[in-house]
């Protein structure tokens, strides 16, 4: 049962799978939306320039049908006249064709966006397989397309019959008028027909677009194994990532421990926390060059003692520095006074050590007050490693 569920495509498509599908030319497309926009563009174009366009075409047609006796019996004159008529007609219809082309392009890219994929035009001989053709013919997608085509044909036929019924008188009148009059009279009927068909197809497109998006998302769904494999490919093997992170932490810890001998003082808890501070001329505030808890704290303290770095036990200050001072960053402003007392003691220790009088070492400062907003309770101790 677990293997069966694992092979079910129950996981949504990952961004990488969607990108690969786009590279292969597999995007959501709604032909109904494109058809609707083309008819709407045609209707609007006829509404804006239909009467003038029909009059110009009528005049052109009437002029092309007028020729003398000599032209009628000439072998090349009809062909030349036909070429002239076709050229003039294409020039008149060029703006309409441009509007239709833009509408078709907008309808194509409106849902799936602009995609240029070489894989979509590469030859695929698997499409010639009869078995594959039969499986596509009797698939759920084919049934859905058949139902959609039947519904569209019925709706378009009904709308066309209604338009013809309402415009019957105009059509009959145009058949009795001259060429130019008939062309001008039919422009309104053609405009109304295009707009009515576009309105009917808008209903189909409103249903088709969500269906196309849902079907495209369903086709790209992944199994759990595919999701795991893709994650492993993109992010690497989990065990390898763990080893890399462990090496990174170890390198960061070594860099941090190399800064301990250069520190001015190490403030301890005494065993739970240890924070190494360094202050040089020109610094805005002392820096936290190393810090750690539990075993790492003991290691920092031992390394400081081996290198002659002053060690001060001040649990409240150590907890506050460990909690509120990031590694490699200056100490918080609220701890300036407390750390200043520590550094003053450090400088006194260095002075006594460098003095040849052999005097007693200065006494360590008493309890150091930490502001209430930066104070950290003694329990529970926070184990961990900041590296």
Short mmCIF file of C-alpha atoms in Angstrom, two decimals:
data_model
loop_
_atom_site.label_atom_id
_atom_site.label_comp_id
_atom_site.label_asym_id
_atom_site.label_seq_id
_atom_site.Cartn_x
_atom_site.Cartn_y
_atom_site.Cartn_z
CA UNK A 1 0.00 0.00 0.00
CA UNK A 2 2.84 2.39 0.80
CA UNK A 3 4.44 1.76 -2.58
CA UNK A 4 1.12 2.39 -4.35
CA UNK A 5 0.58 5.69 -2.56
CA UNK A 6 4.16 6.70 -3.27
CA UNK A 7 3.56 6.27 -7.02
CA UNK A 8 0.41 8.39 -7.05
CA UNK A 9 0.87 11.86 -8.46
CA UNK A 10 -0.34 13.65 -5.36
CA UNK A 11 2.39 16.31 -5.04
CA UNK A 12 2.13 19.70 -6.76
CA UNK A 13 4.64 20.46 -9.49
CA UNK A 14 7.88 22.00 -8.31
CA UNK A 15 9.22 25.21 -9.89
CA UNK A 16 11.92 23.17 -11.63
CA UNK A 17 9.35 20.81 -13.18
CA UNK A 18 7.26 23.75 -14.38
CA UNK A 19 10.36 25.34 -15.90
CA UNK A 20 11.28 22.11 -17.69
CA UNK A 21 7.73 21.83 -19.05
CA UNK A 22 7.99 25.37 -20.43
CA UNK A 23 11.31 24.51 -22.04
CA UNK A 24 9.57 21.59 -23.76
CA UNK A 25 6.71 23.85 -24.90
CA UNK A 26 4.15 22.34 -22.49
CA UNK A 27 2.13 25.29 -21.23
CA UNK A 28 -1.51 25.99 -20.55
CA UNK A 29 -3.28 27.20 -23.72
CA UNK A 30 -6.95 28.08 -24.25
CA UNK A 31 -8.01 28.00 -27.91
CA UNK A 32 -11.46 29.19 -26.93
CA UNK A 33 -10.04 32.38 -25.45
CA UNK A 34 -8.00 33.03 -28.59
CA UNK A 35 -11.06 32.47 -30.81
CA UNK A 36 -13.16 34.75 -28.63
CA UNK A 37 -10.60 37.56 -28.80
CA UNK A 38 -10.28 37.20 -32.58
CA UNK A 39 -14.05 37.51 -33.08
CA UNK A 40 -14.21 40.39 -30.62
CA UNK A 41 -11.41 42.20 -32.46
CA UNK A 42 -13.19 41.62 -35.77
CA UNK A 43 -16.45 42.98 -34.37
CA UNK A 44 -14.80 46.08 -32.94
CA UNK A 45 -12.87 46.68 -36.15
CA UNK A 46 -16.06 46.46 -38.21
CA UNK A 47 -17.85 48.72 -35.74
CA UNK A 48 -15.11 51.35 -36.12
CA UNK A 49 -14.45 51.17 -39.84
CA UNK A 50 -16.94 48.68 -41.24
CA UNK A 51 -19.18 51.00 -43.30
CA UNK A 52 -16.23 52.73 -44.95
CA UNK A 53 -14.43 49.45 -45.53
CA UNK A 54 -17.47 47.82 -47.10
CA UNK A 55 -18.05 50.85 -49.35
CA UNK A 56 -14.43 50.77 -50.51
CA UNK A 57 -14.62 47.04 -51.19
CA UNK A 58 -17.90 47.54 -53.03
CA UNK A 59 -16.42 50.22 -55.25
CA UNK A 60 -13.37 48.06 -55.87
CA UNK A 61 -15.54 45.07 -56.81
CA UNK A 62 -17.75 47.20 -59.08
CA UNK A 63 -14.74 48.69 -60.81
CA UNK A 64 -13.15 45.30 -61.33
CA UNK A 65 -16.33 44.03 -63.06
CA UNK A 66 -16.37 46.92 -65.55
CA UNK A 67 -14.31 46.30 -68.65
CA UNK A 68 -14.67 46.97 -72.35
CA UNK A 69 -15.02 44.65 -75.33
CA UNK A 70 -11.33 44.76 -76.12
CA UNK A 71 -10.36 43.73 -72.56
CA UNK A 72 -12.93 40.91 -72.61
CA UNK A 73 -11.34 39.30 -75.65
CA UNK A 74 -7.74 39.95 -74.49
CA UNK A 75 -5.87 36.93 -73.16
CA UNK A 76 -3.83 38.70 -70.48
CA UNK A 77 -6.20 41.48 -69.41
CA UNK A 78 -8.42 39.40 -67.04
CA UNK A 79 -5.40 37.98 -65.23
CA UNK A 80 -3.87 41.44 -64.87
CA UNK A 81 -7.17 42.89 -63.66
CA UNK A 82 -7.54 40.05 -61.13
CA UNK A 83 -4.03 40.70 -59.77
CA UNK A 84 -4.75 44.42 -59.41
CA UNK A 85 -8.03 43.69 -57.63
CA UNK A 86 -6.38 41.25 -55.22
CA UNK A 87 -3.59 43.71 -54.39
CA UNK A 88 -5.99 46.59 -53.75
CA UNK A 89 -8.25 44.36 -51.64
CA UNK A 90 -5.34 43.17 -49.50
CA UNK A 91 -4.27 46.76 -48.91
CA UNK A 92 -7.79 47.64 -47.77
CA UNK A 93 -8.00 44.62 -45.47
CA UNK A 94 -4.43 44.89 -44.08
CA UNK A 95 -5.45 46.87 -40.93
CA UNK A 96 -8.20 44.33 -40.22
CA UNK A 97 -5.81 41.41 -40.67
CA UNK A 98 -3.25 43.11 -38.38
CA UNK A 99 -5.88 43.57 -35.65
CA UNK A 100 -6.91 39.91 -35.96
CA UNK A 101 -3.28 38.76 -35.79
CA UNK A 102 -2.64 40.79 -32.64
CA UNK A 103 -5.83 39.44 -31.06
CA UNK A 104 -4.83 35.86 -31.90
CA UNK A 105 -1.37 36.41 -30.41
CA UNK A 106 -2.83 37.99 -27.26
CA UNK A 107 -5.26 35.11 -26.82
CA UNK A 108 -2.46 32.58 -27.19
CA UNK A 109 -0.09 34.09 -24.63
CA UNK A 110 -2.76 35.34 -22.21
CA UNK A 111 -2.91 32.08 -20.25
CA UNK A 112 0.46 30.35 -20.55
CA UNK A 113 2.65 33.33 -21.40
CA UNK A 114 5.20 33.71 -24.16
CA UNK A 115 7.22 30.54 -24.68
CA UNK A 116 9.81 29.80 -27.35
CA UNK A 117 10.79 26.15 -27.05
CA UNK A 118 12.86 24.34 -29.67
CA UNK A 119 11.77 21.01 -28.20
CA UNK A 120 8.17 21.68 -29.21
CA UNK A 121 9.06 21.68 -32.95
CA UNK A 122 11.60 18.85 -32.87
CA UNK A 123 10.43 15.61 -34.52
CA UNK A 124 8.81 13.10 -32.18
CA UNK A 125 8.28 9.79 -33.94
CA UNK A 126 6.47 8.47 -30.87
CA UNK A 127 3.45 10.48 -31.99
CA UNK A 128 3.17 8.18 -35.02
CA UNK A 129 2.50 5.18 -32.79
CA UNK A 130 -1.02 3.75 -33.42
CA UNK A 131 -1.27 2.58 -29.81
CA UNK A 132 -0.51 6.05 -28.56
CA UNK A 133 -3.02 7.52 -30.98
CA UNK A 134 -5.76 5.17 -29.80
CA UNK A 135 -4.98 5.89 -26.16
CA UNK A 136 -5.24 9.62 -26.82
CA UNK A 137 -8.46 9.11 -28.80
CA UNK A 138 -10.23 7.35 -25.93
CA UNK A 139 -8.73 9.38 -23.08
CA UNK A 140 -10.48 11.67 -20.62
CA UNK A 141 -8.94 14.70 -22.34
CA UNK A 142 -10.42 13.65 -25.68
CA UNK A 143 -13.84 13.21 -24.09
CA UNK A 144 -13.60 16.65 -22.52
CA UNK A 145 -12.56 18.18 -25.85
CA UNK A 146 -15.46 16.41 -27.62
CA UNK A 147 -17.99 17.72 -25.10
CA UNK A 148 -16.53 21.18 -25.39
CA UNK A 149 -16.65 21.08 -29.20
CA UNK A 150 -20.30 19.93 -29.19
CA UNK A 151 -21.27 22.65 -26.73
CA UNK A 152 -19.42 25.28 -28.74
CA UNK A 153 -20.96 24.17 -32.03
CA UNK A 154 -24.47 24.17 -30.54
CA UNK A 155 -24.03 27.59 -28.97
CA UNK A 156 -22.48 29.16 -32.07
CA UNK A 157 -25.19 27.69 -34.30
CA UNK A 158 -27.93 29.00 -32.03
CA UNK A 159 -26.38 32.49 -31.97
CA UNK A 160 -25.87 32.49 -35.75
CA UNK A 161 -29.52 31.53 -36.31
CA UNK A 162 -30.68 34.30 -33.98
CA UNK A 163 -28.54 36.88 -35.77
CA UNK A 164 -29.81 35.65 -39.16
CA UNK A 165 -33.41 35.80 -37.95
CA UNK A 166 -33.08 39.38 -36.72
CA UNK A 167 -31.18 40.52 -39.84
CA UNK A 168 -33.35 38.70 -42.37
CA UNK A 169 -34.89 41.89 -43.70
CA UNK A 170 -31.52 43.57 -44.17
CA UNK A 171 -30.11 40.53 -45.96
CA UNK A 172 -33.07 40.39 -48.32
CA UNK A 173 -32.80 44.16 -48.97
CA UNK A 174 -29.10 43.90 -49.67
CA UNK A 175 -29.74 41.23 -52.32
CA UNK A 176 -31.90 43.71 -54.25
CA UNK A 177 -29.54 46.69 -53.96
CA UNK A 178 -26.46 47.51 -55.99
CA UNK A 179 -23.00 46.29 -55.11
CA UNK A 180 -21.95 49.39 -53.16
CA UNK A 181 -25.30 49.72 -51.40
CA UNK A 182 -25.37 46.06 -50.44
CA UNK A 183 -21.84 46.23 -49.06
CA UNK A 184 -22.61 49.30 -46.97
CA UNK A 185 -25.89 47.84 -45.70
CA UNK A 186 -24.34 44.55 -44.62
CA UNK A 187 -21.57 46.14 -42.50
CA UNK A 188 -23.91 46.55 -39.52
CA UNK A 189 -25.14 42.97 -39.79
CA UNK A 190 -21.59 41.62 -39.99
CA UNK A 191 -20.54 43.70 -36.97
CA UNK A 192 -23.50 42.47 -34.92
CA UNK A 193 -22.77 38.89 -35.94
CA UNK A 194 -19.12 39.06 -34.88
CA UNK A 195 -19.97 40.68 -31.54
CA UNK A 196 -22.73 38.16 -30.83
CA UNK A 197 -20.45 35.23 -31.61
CA UNK A 198 -17.70 36.76 -29.47
CA UNK A 199 -20.14 37.13 -26.56
CA UNK A 200 -21.20 33.50 -26.87
CA UNK A 201 -17.62 32.29 -27.01
CA UNK A 202 -16.75 34.46 -23.99
CA UNK A 203 -18.99 32.19 -21.93
CA UNK A 204 -17.17 29.12 -23.20
CA UNK A 205 -13.77 30.77 -22.61
CA UNK A 206 -14.76 31.65 -19.03
CA UNK A 207 -15.26 27.93 -18.41
CA UNK A 208 -12.36 26.74 -20.55
CA UNK A 209 -9.59 28.89 -19.04
CA UNK A 210 -9.93 27.56 -15.44
CA UNK A 211 -10.31 24.04 -16.82
CA UNK A 212 -7.14 24.37 -18.91
CA UNK A 213 -5.16 25.71 -15.94
CA UNK A 214 -6.44 22.89 -13.71
CA UNK A 215 -5.65 20.22 -16.31
CA UNK A 216 -2.15 21.61 -16.89
CA UNK A 217 -1.43 21.62 -13.14
CA UNK A 218 -2.80 18.08 -12.85
CA UNK A 219 -0.64 16.80 -15.71
CA UNK A 220 2.49 18.24 -14.06
CA UNK A 221 1.84 16.75 -10.63
CA UNK A 222 4.62 14.60 -9.20
CA UNK A 223 4.93 11.47 -7.14
CA UNK A 224 6.59 11.60 -3.75
CA UNK A 225 9.60 9.74 -5.14
CA UNK A 226 9.98 12.30 -7.95
CA UNK A 227 9.81 15.09 -5.40
CA UNK A 228 12.53 13.48 -3.31
CA UNK A 229 14.70 12.81 -6.37
CA UNK A 230 14.39 16.38 -7.60
CA UNK A 231 15.17 17.75 -4.15
CA UNK A 232 18.24 15.56 -4.01
CA UNK A 233 19.34 16.74 -7.46
CA UNK A 234 18.85 20.43 -6.71
CA UNK A 235 20.12 20.51 -3.14
CA UNK A 236 22.45 17.53 -3.08
CA UNK A 237 22.38 14.37 -1.01
CA UNK A 238 21.25 14.99 2.62
CA UNK A 239 24.21 13.12 4.07
CA UNK A 240 26.59 15.13 1.90
CA UNK A 241 24.93 18.36 3.01
CA UNK A 242 25.30 17.31 6.65
CA UNK A 243 28.98 16.57 6.15
CA UNK A 244 29.53 19.91 4.42
CA UNK A 245 27.73 21.77 7.19
CA UNK A 246 29.75 19.90 9.80
CA UNK A 247 32.98 20.88 8.04
CA UNK A 248 31.82 24.47 7.81
CA UNK A 249 31.05 24.54 11.53
CA UNK A 250 34.41 22.99 12.34
CA UNK A 251 36.25 25.55 10.20
CA UNK A 252 34.30 28.39 11.81
CA UNK A 253 35.11 26.99 15.27
CA UNK A 254 38.82 26.80 14.44
CA UNK A 255 38.81 30.39 13.18
CA UNK A 256 37.06 31.45 16.37
CA UNK A 257 39.45 29.57 18.63
CA UNK A 258 42.41 31.18 16.81
CA UNK A 259 41.14 34.56 18.05
CA UNK A 260 41.14 33.56 21.72
CA UNK A 261 44.91 34.10 22.28
CA UNK A 262 44.50 37.60 20.82
CA UNK A 263 41.66 38.52 23.19
CA UNK A 264 42.02 40.91 26.14
CA UNK A 265 39.79 39.02 28.56
CA UNK A 266 37.52 35.98 28.79
CA UNK A 267 34.39 36.39 30.92
CA UNK A 268 33.06 33.06 32.27
CA UNK A 269 30.05 31.66 34.12
CA UNK A 270 32.41 29.94 35.28
CA UNK A 271 31.82 26.67 33.37
CA UNK A 272 28.59 27.04 31.41
CA UNK A 273 29.51 30.13 29.34
CA UNK A 274 32.71 31.80 28.15
CA UNK A 275 32.92 34.98 26.10
CA UNK A 276 36.24 36.37 24.79
CA UNK A 277 36.45 40.16 24.30
CA UNK A 278 39.00 42.23 22.40
CA UNK A 279 39.41 45.99 22.31
CA UNK A 280 41.88 47.97 20.20
CA UNK A 281 42.46 51.65 19.61
CA UNK A 282 39.99 53.02 17.10
CA UNK A 283 37.25 50.49 17.89
CA UNK A 284 33.83 51.88 18.68
CA UNK A 285 33.27 49.21 21.32
CA UNK A 286 34.84 45.91 22.40
CA UNK A 287 34.23 43.00 20.03
CA UNK A 288 33.12 39.47 20.85
CA UNK A 289 35.83 37.36 19.18
CA UNK A 290 34.79 33.99 20.63
CA UNK A 291 32.02 32.53 22.74
CA UNK A 292 30.69 29.13 23.63
CA UNK A 293 28.76 27.04 26.12
CA UNK A 294 29.53 23.91 28.15
CA UNK A 295 32.47 21.98 26.66
CA UNK A 296 33.32 24.74 24.20
CA UNK A 297 33.32 27.22 27.09
CA UNK A 298 35.79 25.06 29.01
CA UNK A 299 37.97 24.83 25.90
CA UNK A 300 37.96 28.64 25.50
CA UNK A 301 38.86 29.12 29.17
CA UNK A 302 41.69 26.58 29.02
CA UNK A 303 43.08 28.12 25.81
CA UNK A 304 42.98 31.58 27.40
CA UNK A 305 44.87 30.40 30.46
CA UNK A 306 47.52 28.69 28.31
CA UNK A 307 48.10 31.94 26.38
CA UNK A 308 48.09 34.29 29.37
CA UNK A 309 44.73 35.90 28.60
CA UNK A 310 42.96 37.30 31.67
CA UNK A 311 39.97 35.23 32.82
CA UNK A 312 37.24 36.78 34.96
CA UNK A 313 34.39 34.89 36.54
CA UNK A 314 31.25 37.04 36.34
CA UNK A 315 28.17 34.86 35.74
CA UNK A 316 25.60 37.64 35.15
CA UNK A 317 27.85 39.44 32.66
CA UNK A 318 28.86 36.19 30.93
CA UNK A 319 25.22 35.17 30.46
CA UNK A 320 24.28 38.63 29.15
CA UNK A 321 27.19 38.72 26.68
CA UNK A 322 26.49 35.21 25.46
CA UNK A 323 22.79 35.95 24.89
CA UNK A 324 22.87 39.51 23.51
CA UNK A 325 26.29 39.95 21.83
CA UNK A 326 26.63 38.24 18.42
CA UNK A 327 29.93 36.65 17.50
CA UNK A 328 32.19 39.13 15.69
CA UNK A 329 29.98 42.11 16.61
CA UNK A 330 30.42 44.91 19.15
CA UNK A 331 28.88 44.45 22.58
CA UNK A 332 25.44 46.00 23.20
CA UNK A 333 25.36 49.62 24.34
CA UNK A 334 23.76 48.64 27.64
CA UNK A 335 26.83 46.60 28.63
CA UNK A 336 29.38 49.36 28.05
CA UNK A 337 29.74 50.27 31.75
CA UNK A 338 30.01 46.63 32.87
CA UNK A 339 32.65 45.77 30.28
CA UNK A 340 34.51 49.01 31.06
CA UNK A 341 34.99 47.78 34.65
CA UNK A 342 36.36 44.49 33.32
CA UNK A 343 38.80 46.18 30.93
CA UNK A 344 39.98 48.54 33.68
CA UNK A 345 40.85 45.51 35.80
CA UNK A 346 42.61 43.90 32.81
CA UNK A 347 44.79 46.97 32.29
CA UNK A 348 45.66 47.01 36.00
CA UNK A 349 46.67 43.33 35.79
CA UNK A 350 48.89 44.05 32.80
CA UNK A 351 50.45 47.02 34.54
CA UNK A 352 51.25 44.99 37.64
CA UNK A 353 52.63 42.18 35.48
CA UNK A 354 54.91 44.51 33.55
CA UNK A 355 56.04 46.38 36.67
CA UNK A 356 59.40 45.43 38.10
CA UNK A 357 58.36 46.29 41.65
CA UNK A 358 56.83 42.86 42.13
CA UNK A 359 53.69 44.28 43.77
CA UNK A 360 50.57 42.23 44.42
CA UNK A 361 48.16 41.72 41.55
CA UNK A 362 45.09 43.96 41.68
CA UNK A 363 41.97 42.44 43.17
CA UNK A 364 39.27 41.30 40.74
CA UNK A 365 36.22 43.59 40.58
CA UNK A 366 33.27 42.71 42.77
CA UNK A 367 29.82 41.79 41.47
CA UNK A 368 29.24 43.58 38.18
CA UNK A 369 25.76 44.95 37.68
CA UNK A 370 23.96 44.15 34.42
CA UNK A 371 20.96 46.23 33.27
CA UNK A 372 17.66 44.54 34.00
CA UNK A 373 16.63 44.51 30.34
CA UNK A 374 19.80 42.55 29.44
CA UNK A 375 19.92 40.27 32.46
CA UNK A 376 19.57 36.52 31.77
CA UNK A 377 18.34 34.05 34.42
CA UNK A 378 20.90 31.56 35.65
CA UNK A 379 18.67 28.58 34.78
CA UNK A 380 18.17 26.87 32.50
CA UNK A 381 21.61 26.93 30.97
CA UNK A 382 21.65 27.30 27.20
CA UNK A 383 23.90 24.67 25.69
CA UNK A 384 25.10 25.08 22.17
CA UNK A 385 27.76 26.31 19.90
CA UNK A 386 27.47 29.69 18.14
CA UNK A 387 29.84 28.69 15.40
#
